[in-house]
mmCIF file of C-alpha atoms in Angstrom:
data_model
loop_
_atom_site.group_PDB
_atom_site.id
_atom_site.type_symbol
_atom_site.label_atom_id
_atom_site.label_comp_id
_atom_site.label_asym_id
_atom_site.label_seq_id
_atom_site.Cartn_x
_atom_site.Cartn_y
_atom_site.Cartn_z
ATOM 1 C CA MET A 628 -20.659 40.951 3.509
ATOM 2 C CA ALA A 629 -22.589 42.334 6.485
ATOM 3 C CA ALA A 630 -25.762 44.295 5.753
ATOM 4 C CA HIS A 631 -24.690 47.103 8.098
ATOM 5 C CA PRO A 632 -21.144 48.358 8.737
ATOM 6 C CA ALA A 633 -21.217 47.445 12.444
ATOM 7 C CA ASP A 634 -22.688 43.958 12.023
ATOM 8 C CA ASP A 635 -19.349 42.174 11.797
ATOM 9 C CA ARG A 636 -18.117 43.845 14.983
ATOM 10 C CA TRP A 637 -21.196 43.014 17.039
ATOM 11 C CA MET A 638 -21.380 39.461 15.720
ATOM 12 C CA ALA A 639 -17.702 38.971 16.624
ATOM 13 C CA LEU A 640 -18.593 39.943 20.180
ATOM 14 C CA ALA A 641 -21.531 37.524 20.215
ATOM 15 C CA LEU A 642 -19.275 34.731 18.938
ATOM 16 C CA SER A 643 -16.649 35.427 21.594
ATOM 17 C CA LEU A 644 -19.359 35.261 24.268
ATOM 18 C CA GLY A 645 -20.674 31.991 22.861
ATOM 19 C CA ARG A 646 -17.225 30.389 23.156
ATOM 20 C CA ARG A 647 -17.383 30.885 26.909
ATOM 21 C CA GLY A 648 -19.849 28.012 26.998
ATOM 22 C CA LEU A 649 -17.737 25.470 25.107
ATOM 23 C CA GLY A 650 -17.537 22.270 27.100
ATOM 24 C CA ARG A 651 -20.296 23.340 29.466
ATOM 25 C CA THR A 652 -23.568 23.478 27.508
ATOM 26 C CA TRP A 653 -23.933 20.007 25.947
ATOM 27 C CA PRO A 654 -26.184 18.708 24.537
ATOM 28 C CA ASN A 655 -27.158 22.273 23.628
ATOM 29 C CA PRO A 656 -25.025 24.526 21.427
ATOM 30 C CA ALA A 657 -22.809 27.225 22.935
ATOM 31 C CA VAL A 658 -24.576 30.358 21.688
ATOM 32 C CA GLY A 659 -23.790 34.028 22.211
ATOM 33 C CA CYS A 660 -26.153 37.002 21.906
ATOM 34 C CA VAL A 661 -25.845 40.785 22.128
ATOM 35 C CA ILE A 662 -28.619 43.411 22.043
ATOM 36 C CA VAL A 663 -27.633 46.685 20.374
ATOM 37 C CA LYS A 664 -29.460 49.974 19.701
ATOM 38 C CA ASP A 665 -27.983 53.172 18.257
ATOM 39 C CA ASP A 666 -24.582 51.458 18.291
ATOM 40 C CA ARG A 667 -24.789 50.976 22.077
ATOM 41 C CA LEU A 668 -24.560 47.603 23.778
ATOM 42 C CA LEU A 669 -27.662 47.102 25.931
ATOM 43 C CA GLY A 670 -27.416 43.429 26.823
ATOM 44 C CA ARG A 671 -25.224 40.394 26.322
ATOM 45 C CA GLY A 672 -25.499 36.729 27.160
ATOM 46 C CA TRP A 673 -24.276 33.239 26.422
ATOM 47 C CA THR A 674 -25.707 29.772 26.977
ATOM 48 C CA GLN A 675 -25.328 28.897 30.635
ATOM 49 C CA PRO A 676 -23.890 25.650 32.075
ATOM 50 C CA GLY A 677 -26.120 22.684 31.363
ATOM 51 C CA GLY A 678 -27.574 24.401 28.302
ATOM 52 C CA ARG A 679 -29.927 26.923 29.898
ATOM 53 C CA PRO A 680 -30.857 29.687 30.300
ATOM 54 C CA HIS A 681 -30.218 30.400 26.630
ATOM 55 C CA ALA A 682 -28.091 33.275 25.401
ATOM 56 C CA GLU A 683 -31.051 35.339 24.194
ATOM 57 C CA THR A 684 -32.756 35.085 27.589
ATOM 58 C CA LYS A 685 -29.688 36.408 29.417
ATOM 59 C CA ALA A 686 -29.149 39.244 26.930
ATOM 60 C CA LEU A 687 -32.812 40.329 27.033
ATOM 61 C CA GLU A 688 -32.737 40.351 30.838
ATOM 62 C CA GLN A 689 -29.891 42.866 30.729
ATOM 63 C CA ALA A 690 -31.416 44.994 27.994
ATOM 64 C CA GLY A 691 -34.806 45.250 29.702
ATOM 65 C CA ALA A 692 -37.216 47.748 28.131
ATOM 66 C CA GLY A 693 -34.360 49.090 26.004
ATOM 67 C CA ALA A 694 -34.662 46.024 23.776
ATOM 68 C CA LYS A 695 -37.666 47.562 22.012
ATOM 69 C CA GLY A 696 -36.551 48.618 18.536
ATOM 70 C CA ALA A 697 -33.073 47.128 19.014
ATOM 71 C CA THR A 698 -31.061 44.634 16.978
ATOM 72 C CA ALA A 699 -30.202 41.205 18.365
ATOM 73 C CA TYR A 700 -27.051 39.474 17.143
ATOM 74 C CA VAL A 701 -27.287 35.727 17.753
ATOM 75 C CA THR A 702 -24.724 33.110 16.711
ATOM 76 C CA LEU A 703 -27.386 30.460 15.937
ATOM 77 C CA GLU A 704 -31.030 30.628 14.884
ATOM 78 C CA PRO A 705 -33.228 31.292 17.942
ATOM 79 C CA CYS A 706 -35.154 28.212 19.033
ATOM 80 C CA ALA A 707 -38.838 27.960 18.166
ATOM 81 C CA HIS A 708 -39.938 24.951 20.228
ATOM 82 C CA HIS A 709 -41.197 24.610 23.776
ATOM 83 C CA GLY A 710 -38.681 22.574 25.750
ATOM 84 C CA GLN A 711 -37.634 23.173 29.338
ATOM 85 C CA THR A 712 -37.729 26.889 28.510
ATOM 86 C CA PRO A 713 -40.033 28.949 26.241
ATOM 87 C CA PRO A 714 -38.883 29.611 22.649
ATOM 88 C CA CYS A 715 -36.223 32.285 22.294
ATOM 89 C CA ALA A 716 -37.874 33.494 19.078
ATOM 90 C CA SER A 717 -41.014 34.265 21.100
ATOM 91 C CA ALA A 718 -38.958 36.106 23.723
ATOM 92 C CA LEU A 719 -37.329 38.300 21.066
ATOM 93 C CA ILE A 720 -40.749 39.088 19.587
ATOM 94 C CA ALA A 721 -42.242 39.930 22.979
ATOM 95 C CA ALA A 722 -39.322 42.222 23.786
ATOM 96 C CA GLY A 723 -39.996 44.313 20.688
ATOM 97 C CA ILE A 724 -36.747 43.526 18.875
ATOM 98 C CA SER A 725 -36.924 45.033 15.375
ATOM 99 C CA ARG A 726 -34.022 43.229 13.683
ATOM 100 C CA VAL A 727 -32.285 39.895 14.239
ATOM 101 C CA VAL A 728 -28.905 39.016 12.728
ATOM 102 C CA THR A 729 -27.948 35.355 12.988
ATOM 103 C CA ALA A 730 -24.793 33.562 11.899
ATOM 104 C CA LEU A 731 -26.376 30.179 11.131
ATOM 105 C CA SER A 732 -29.661 28.382 10.719
ATOM 106 C CA ASP A 733 -30.171 25.600 13.260
ATOM 107 C CA PRO A 734 -30.290 22.114 11.637
ATOM 108 C CA ASP A 735 -32.160 20.649 14.609
ATOM 109 C CA SER A 736 -35.506 19.459 13.235
ATOM 110 C CA ARG A 737 -37.309 21.180 16.112
ATOM 111 C CA VAL A 738 -35.996 24.531 14.841
ATOM 112 C CA ALA A 739 -34.679 24.246 11.250
ATOM 113 C CA GLY A 740 -35.962 27.564 9.929
ATOM 114 C CA LYS A 741 -38.982 27.811 12.226
ATOM 115 C CA GLY A 742 -37.281 30.358 14.475
ATOM 116 C CA HIS A 743 -36.468 32.635 11.555
ATOM 117 C CA ALA A 744 -39.984 32.151 10.136
ATOM 118 C CA ASP A 745 -41.633 33.114 13.436
ATOM 119 C CA LEU A 746 -39.513 36.265 13.646
ATOM 120 C CA ARG A 747 -40.371 37.303 10.097
ATOM 121 C CA ALA A 748 -44.052 36.575 10.652
ATOM 122 C CA ALA A 749 -43.927 39.046 13.543
ATOM 123 C CA GLY A 750 -42.545 41.753 11.242
ATOM 124 C CA ILE A 751 -38.934 41.472 12.410
ATOM 125 C CA THR A 752 -36.160 41.893 9.853
ATOM 126 C CA VAL A 753 -34.029 38.732 9.786
ATOM 127 C CA GLU A 754 -30.573 38.492 8.203
ATOM 128 C CA ILE A 755 -28.577 35.265 8.143
ATOM 129 C CA GLY A 756 -24.896 34.552 7.496
ATOM 130 C CA CYS A 757 -22.898 37.224 9.307
ATOM 131 C CA GLY A 758 -19.967 35.427 10.978
ATOM 132 C CA ALA A 759 -21.067 32.074 9.558
ATOM 133 C CA ASP A 760 -17.599 30.570 9.086
ATOM 134 C CA GLN A 761 -16.550 31.218 12.679
ATOM 135 C CA ALA A 762 -19.925 30.088 13.977
ATOM 136 C CA LYS A 763 -19.601 26.780 12.107
ATOM 137 C CA GLN A 764 -16.174 26.260 13.646
ATOM 138 C CA ASP A 765 -17.307 27.170 17.162
ATOM 139 C CA ASN A 766 -20.349 24.902 17.063
ATOM 140 C CA ALA A 767 -18.913 22.101 14.931
ATOM 141 C CA GLY A 768 -19.644 19.628 17.721
ATOM 142 C CA PHE A 769 -23.316 20.516 18.015
ATOM 143 C CA LEU A 770 -23.746 20.583 14.243
ATOM 144 C CA LYS A 771 -22.134 17.148 13.841
ATOM 145 C CA ARG A 772 -24.202 15.656 16.647
ATOM 146 C CA VAL A 773 -27.408 16.858 15.005
ATOM 147 C CA THR A 774 -26.526 16.076 11.385
ATOM 148 C CA GLN A 775 -24.158 13.084 11.693
ATOM 149 C CA THR A 776 -25.010 11.614 15.126
ATOM 150 C CA ARG A 777 -21.451 11.931 16.356
ATOM 151 C CA PRO A 778 -19.469 14.489 18.332
ATOM 152 C CA MET A 779 -16.610 16.582 17.021
ATOM 153 C CA VAL A 780 -13.294 14.875 17.822
ATOM 154 C CA SER A 781 -10.053 16.705 18.600
ATOM 155 C CA LEU A 782 -7.051 14.356 18.650
ATOM 156 C CA LYS A 783 -4.177 15.596 20.796
ATOM 157 C CA LEU A 784 -0.677 14.249 20.248
ATOM 158 C CA ALA A 785 2.257 15.346 22.433
ATOM 159 C CA THR A 786 5.359 13.879 20.802
ATOM 160 C CA SER A 787 9.095 14.044 20.388
ATOM 161 C CA PHE A 788 10.487 15.569 17.198
ATOM 162 C CA ASP A 789 10.425 12.115 15.621
ATOM 163 C CA GLY A 790 6.789 11.411 16.527
ATOM 164 C CA ARG A 791 7.225 9.238 19.643
ATOM 165 C CA ILE A 792 5.119 9.417 22.798
ATOM 166 C CA ALA A 793 7.353 7.282 25.046
ATOM 167 C CA THR A 794 10.780 5.678 25.196
ATOM 168 C CA SER A 795 11.243 2.003 24.417
ATOM 169 C CA SER A 796 10.872 1.300 28.151
ATOM 170 C CA GLY A 797 7.548 3.183 28.291
ATOM 171 C CA GLU A 798 8.771 6.391 29.979
ATOM 172 C CA SER A 799 6.638 9.318 28.839
ATOM 173 C CA GLN A 800 6.492 11.907 31.648
ATOM 174 C CA TRP A 801 7.263 14.445 30.512
ATOM 175 C CA ILE A 802 8.073 14.808 26.814
ATOM 176 C CA THR A 803 6.619 18.311 26.554
ATOM 177 C CA GLY A 804 7.064 21.146 29.022
ATOM 178 C CA PRO A 805 4.773 22.693 31.657
ATOM 179 C CA ALA A 806 3.424 25.431 29.352
ATOM 180 C CA ALA A 807 2.224 22.850 26.837
ATOM 181 C CA ARG A 808 0.686 20.717 29.573
ATOM 182 C CA ARG A 809 -1.156 23.733 30.956
ATOM 183 C CA LEU A 810 -2.625 24.429 27.516
ATOM 184 C CA VAL A 811 -3.781 20.809 27.337
ATOM 185 C CA HIS A 812 -5.721 21.362 30.562
ATOM 186 C CA LEU A 813 -7.376 24.394 28.960
ATOM 187 C CA GLU A 814 -8.376 22.266 25.967
ATOM 188 C CA ARG A 815 -9.861 19.692 28.327
ATOM 189 C CA ALA A 816 -11.965 22.394 29.957
ATOM 190 C CA CYS A 817 -13.290 23.510 26.548
ATOM 191 C CA HIS A 818 -14.493 20.029 25.602
ATOM 192 C CA ASP A 819 -17.417 18.028 26.938
ATOM 193 C CA ALA A 820 -15.273 14.954 27.518
ATOM 194 C CA VAL A 821 -11.699 13.685 27.576
ATOM 195 C CA MET A 822 -11.221 10.256 26.028
ATOM 196 C CA VAL A 823 -8.407 7.694 26.239
ATOM 197 C CA GLY A 824 -7.956 4.040 25.402
ATOM 198 C CA ALA A 825 -7.425 1.181 27.814
ATOM 199 C CA GLY A 826 -3.660 1.135 27.230
ATOM 200 C CA THR A 827 -3.249 4.744 28.325
ATOM 201 C CA ALA A 828 -5.613 4.303 31.274
ATOM 202 C CA GLN A 829 -3.634 1.304 32.510
ATOM 203 C CA ALA A 830 -0.129 2.610 31.835
ATOM 204 C CA ASP A 831 -0.563 6.151 33.157
ATOM 205 C CA ASP A 832 -3.373 5.858 35.737
ATOM 206 C CA PRO A 833 -4.454 9.375 34.668
ATOM 207 C CA SER A 834 -6.894 11.753 36.334
ATOM 208 C CA LEU A 835 -7.932 13.364 33.014
ATOM 209 C CA ASN A 836 -9.171 16.489 34.752
ATOM 210 C CA ALA A 837 -8.518 20.186 34.168
ATOM 211 C CA ARG A 838 -6.063 21.462 36.754
ATOM 212 C CA ASP A 839 -4.329 24.709 37.752
ATOM 213 C CA LEU A 840 -6.757 26.915 35.817
ATOM 214 C CA GLY A 841 -9.256 27.871 38.502
ATOM 215 C CA VAL A 842 -12.082 26.301 36.477
ATOM 216 C CA SER A 843 -15.324 25.521 38.270
ATOM 217 C CA HIS A 844 -16.254 22.516 36.142
ATOM 218 C CA GLN A 845 -14.633 19.358 34.829
ATOM 219 C CA PRO A 846 -15.064 17.446 31.577
ATOM 220 C CA LEU A 847 -16.376 13.945 31.974
ATOM 221 C CA ARG A 848 -13.900 11.099 31.313
ATOM 222 C CA VAL A 849 -14.494 8.460 28.599
ATOM 223 C CA ILE A 850 -12.466 5.240 28.555
ATOM 224 C CA CYS A 851 -12.556 2.922 25.532
ATOM 225 C CA ASP A 852 -11.833 -0.478 27.070
ATOM 226 C CA THR A 853 -13.199 -3.474 25.172
ATOM 227 C CA ASN A 854 -12.809 -5.984 28.017
ATOM 228 C CA LEU A 855 -12.956 -3.537 30.957
ATOM 229 C CA SER A 856 -9.420 -4.540 31.840
ATOM 230 C CA THR A 857 -8.643 -1.166 33.461
ATOM 231 C CA SER A 858 -8.589 -1.455 37.238
ATOM 232 C CA PRO A 859 -11.492 0.317 38.975
ATOM 233 C CA ASN A 860 -9.123 0.947 41.890
ATOM 234 C CA GLY A 861 -7.134 3.592 39.993
ATOM 235 C CA LYS A 862 -7.650 7.347 39.991
ATOM 236 C CA LEU A 863 -10.539 7.185 37.537
ATOM 237 C CA GLY A 864 -12.516 4.690 39.594
ATOM 238 C CA GLN A 865 -11.720 6.476 42.857
ATOM 239 C CA THR A 866 -13.083 9.789 41.529
ATOM 240 C CA ALA A 867 -15.991 8.520 39.383
ATOM 241 C CA LYS A 868 -18.616 9.693 41.877
ATOM 242 C CA ASP A 869 -17.159 13.227 41.793
ATOM 243 C CA ILE A 870 -16.306 13.562 38.084
ATOM 244 C CA PRO A 871 -18.274 11.310 35.718
ATOM 245 C CA VAL A 872 -16.538 8.349 34.079
ATOM 246 C CA TRP A 873 -18.092 6.614 31.085
ATOM 247 C CA MET A 874 -16.708 3.149 30.265
ATOM 248 C CA CYS A 875 -17.224 2.120 26.626
ATOM 249 C CA HIS A 876 -16.861 -1.662 26.450
ATOM 250 C CA GLY A 877 -17.651 -4.680 24.314
ATOM 251 C CA ASN A 878 -20.671 -6.866 24.930
ATOM 252 C CA HIS A 879 -18.449 -9.735 26.095
ATOM 253 C CA ALA A 880 -16.698 -7.841 28.892
ATOM 254 C CA PRO A 881 -16.694 -9.945 32.095
ATOM 255 C CA LYS A 882 -19.726 -9.475 34.340
ATOM 256 C CA SER A 883 -17.420 -9.100 37.337
ATOM 257 C CA ALA A 884 -15.619 -6.187 35.678
ATOM 258 C CA LYS A 885 -18.930 -4.553 34.775
ATOM 259 C CA GLN A 886 -20.098 -4.812 38.369
ATOM 260 C CA ALA A 887 -16.805 -3.521 39.754
ATOM 261 C CA TRP A 888 -16.962 -0.435 37.549
ATOM 262 C CA ALA A 889 -20.662 0.080 38.209
ATOM 263 C CA ASP A 890 -19.863 0.093 41.928
ATOM 264 C CA THR A 891 -17.533 3.074 41.407
ATOM 265 C CA GLY A 892 -20.410 5.109 39.966
ATOM 266 C CA ALA A 893 -19.168 4.902 36.381
ATOM 267 C CA LYS A 894 -21.642 4.742 33.489
ATOM 268 C CA LEU A 895 -21.267 1.573 31.388
ATOM 269 C CA LEU A 896 -21.831 1.981 27.647
ATOM 270 C CA PRO A 897 -21.816 -1.267 25.631
ATOM 271 C CA SER A 898 -20.604 -0.934 22.057
ATOM 272 C CA LYS A 899 -20.178 -3.129 19.013
ATOM 273 C CA THR A 900 -16.795 -4.702 18.248
ATOM 274 C CA ASP A 901 -15.080 -5.051 14.878
ATOM 275 C CA SER A 902 -13.587 -8.097 13.163
ATOM 276 C CA ASN A 903 -10.393 -7.692 15.221
ATOM 277 C CA GLY A 904 -12.312 -7.816 18.490
ATOM 278 C CA ARG A 905 -11.708 -4.117 19.175
ATOM 279 C CA LEU A 906 -14.406 -1.566 19.856
ATOM 280 C CA ASP A 907 -16.150 -0.296 16.743
ATOM 281 C CA ILE A 908 -15.133 3.322 17.199
ATOM 282 C CA ALA A 909 -17.900 4.625 14.917
ATOM 283 C CA ASP A 910 -20.468 2.894 17.122
ATOM 284 C CA VAL A 911 -18.790 4.366 20.213
ATOM 285 C CA MET A 912 -19.080 7.865 18.755
ATOM 286 C CA LYS A 913 -22.712 7.312 17.813
ATOM 287 C CA THR A 914 -23.462 6.236 21.384
ATOM 288 C CA LEU A 915 -21.673 9.264 22.853
ATOM 289 C CA ALA A 916 -23.693 11.562 20.585
ATOM 290 C CA GLU A 917 -26.938 9.876 21.580
ATOM 291 C CA TYR A 918 -26.051 10.645 25.189
ATOM 292 C CA GLY A 919 -25.566 14.292 24.241
ATOM 293 C CA LEU A 920 -21.822 14.771 23.832
ATOM 294 C CA THR A 921 -20.801 17.334 21.214
ATOM 295 C CA ARG A 922 -17.030 17.816 21.741
ATOM 296 C CA VAL A 923 -14.562 15.041 22.614
ATOM 297 C CA PHE A 924 -10.856 15.602 23.332
ATOM 298 C CA CYS A 925 -8.944 12.396 22.622
ATOM 299 C CA GLU A 926 -5.586 12.008 24.359
ATOM 300 C CA GLY A 927 -4.576 8.547 23.168
ATOM 301 C CA GLY A 928 -3.144 6.099 23.018
ATOM 302 C CA GLY A 929 -1.789 5.025 19.708
ATOM 303 C CA GLN A 930 -4.370 2.347 18.926
ATOM 304 C CA LEU A 931 -7.326 4.615 19.701
ATOM 305 C CA ALA A 932 -5.779 7.368 17.561
ATOM 306 C CA ALA A 933 -5.333 4.913 14.705
ATOM 307 C CA SER A 934 -8.917 3.693 15.004
ATOM 308 C CA LEU A 935 -10.279 7.241 14.860
ATOM 309 C CA LEU A 936 -8.132 8.174 11.869
ATOM 310 C CA THR A 937 -8.963 4.969 10.028
ATOM 311 C CA ALA A 938 -12.680 5.651 10.479
ATOM 312 C CA ASP A 939 -12.170 9.291 9.385
ATOM 313 C CA LEU A 940 -13.647 10.534 12.653
ATOM 314 C CA VAL A 941 -10.946 13.064 13.567
ATOM 315 C CA ASP A 942 -11.970 16.675 12.929
ATOM 316 C CA GLN A 943 -8.982 18.429 14.465
ATOM 317 C CA LEU A 944 -5.374 17.483 15.193
ATOM 318 C CA ILE A 945 -3.743 19.313 18.095
ATOM 319 C CA GLY A 946 -0.026 18.572 18.119
ATOM 320 C CA PHE A 947 2.654 19.494 20.628
ATOM 321 C CA THR A 948 6.177 18.762 19.377
ATOM 322 C CA ALA A 949 9.145 18.746 21.742
ATOM 323 C CA GLY A 950 12.796 19.264 20.850
ATOM 324 C CA LEU A 951 14.106 15.754 21.476
ATOM 325 C CA ALA A 952 14.316 12.536 19.501
ATOM 326 C CA LEU A 953 13.564 9.101 20.971
ATOM 327 C CA GLY A 954 14.477 6.877 18.045
ATOM 328 C CA ALA A 955 12.845 4.065 16.128
ATOM 329 C CA ASP A 956 12.367 1.867 19.192
ATOM 330 C CA GLY A 957 10.298 4.553 20.940
ATOM 331 C CA LEU A 958 6.516 4.163 21.102
ATOM 332 C CA PRO A 959 4.882 5.781 18.043
ATOM 333 C CA ALA A 960 2.076 8.272 18.596
ATOM 334 C CA ILE A 961 -0.220 6.416 16.204
ATOM 335 C CA ALA A 962 -0.467 2.641 15.776
ATOM 336 C CA ALA A 963 -0.456 0.981 12.364
ATOM 337 C CA LEU A 964 -2.928 2.334 9.827
ATOM 338 C CA PRO A 965 -4.408 0.424 6.897
ATOM 339 C CA ASN A 966 -2.195 0.093 3.850
ATOM 340 C CA ARG A 967 -3.988 2.276 1.346
ATOM 341 C CA PRO A 968 -3.046 4.823 -1.311
ATOM 342 C CA LEU A 969 -1.720 8.117 -0.021
ATOM 343 C CA GLN A 970 -4.611 10.008 -1.573
ATOM 344 C CA ASN A 971 -7.081 7.996 0.527
ATOM 345 C CA HIS A 972 -5.674 9.107 3.874
ATOM 346 C CA PRO A 973 -7.553 11.962 5.602
ATOM 347 C CA ARG A 974 -5.895 15.289 4.859
ATOM 348 C CA PHE A 975 -5.806 18.186 7.346
ATOM 349 C CA THR A 976 -5.114 21.894 6.870
ATOM 350 C CA LEU A 977 -2.795 23.834 9.177
ATOM 351 C CA THR A 978 -4.797 26.580 10.900
ATOM 352 C CA ASP A 979 -2.450 27.668 13.705
ATOM 353 C CA SER A 980 1.116 27.241 14.910
ATOM 354 C CA GLN A 981 2.979 28.897 17.743
ATOM 355 C CA ILE A 982 5.747 28.423 20.267
ATOM 356 C CA ILE A 983 4.457 27.297 23.676
ATOM 357 C CA GLY A 984 7.267 27.389 26.209
ATOM 358 C CA GLY A 985 9.959 25.165 24.749
ATOM 359 C CA ASP A 986 7.592 23.288 22.436
ATOM 360 C CA ILE A 987 5.702 23.920 19.202
ATOM 361 C CA LEU A 988 1.911 23.848 19.004
ATOM 362 C CA HIS A 989 0.341 23.100 15.640
ATOM 363 C CA ILE A 990 -3.384 22.771 14.980
ATOM 364 C CA TRP A 991 -4.792 21.124 11.865
ATOM 365 C CA ASN A 992 -8.448 20.966 10.808
ATOM 366 C CA ARG A 993 -10.061 18.398 8.554
ATOM 367 C CA HIS A 994 -10.765 19.495 4.989
#
């Protein structure tokens, strides 16, 4: 329960502001901040593209001298270390803030309680936990990168009623309607990266960008291709200098393929392979986290989806189900999974469902 009646309302605003940065602030968290005095909003801010300026800096700029004696609502513990910008905790102290309400403590070892301690040492009242559940959900990617060295993974599946993503001949455009596809583009824009496997890259020659939304940024594109068999002459290679492409590959990929992709401007990320000769998806995720990614939107194909589920690396399922059936000879959305007891399969909880055009959207989060 909030310490003051208005705390929940102001923290909800800070959280909504923080979500504006999703997909744009990595490797930093997407934080929101509002400055309030006498129940009046004096300043608001959110982490800017690239991770700075921080939310507190933007909000304090708006509040100006009015920040003295005010309350700051921040969705994550203010930083306490000197990086490319001065500590936000120091900025709040210098501005004369009298009370700070934060949703979460920051697990980053450079902060990890130090921000709250500095504020308290300066005589500022600090309260932690207001809006914590929503803050954990909003910054799941940052929290996982810091604590588990992997990004949050959202697995999107657009299927027929019977769980197929293509006909037996490989036809897949389009199973779902334009409204569902537009929402997929919005999801891309809210993630740091869009990821597909080699099969999807080769079969669809996708662009993997966010279109028809008026967005001013694009997620980077990640391709999991053990042998770098995807042609660098496709749309991804042709646009790699404009929108980053990261190629995750095995150590034994041909040197000629490595050079061809390097010539497009793509980043090459070598990864371990498993006993089947496929990319070790856990190692791929560790590498992506080490390069700063916090939120990855996986769009297939079936083998990549199966690898992620088998390794228990999927945090969210985003399903679009269309009103048609393609039959048993259609291509399944997920390749074969290990034969194990039902209770050992990852279980997800339904958190949202709605009609999108002529299709059904359902979102499931990992327990």
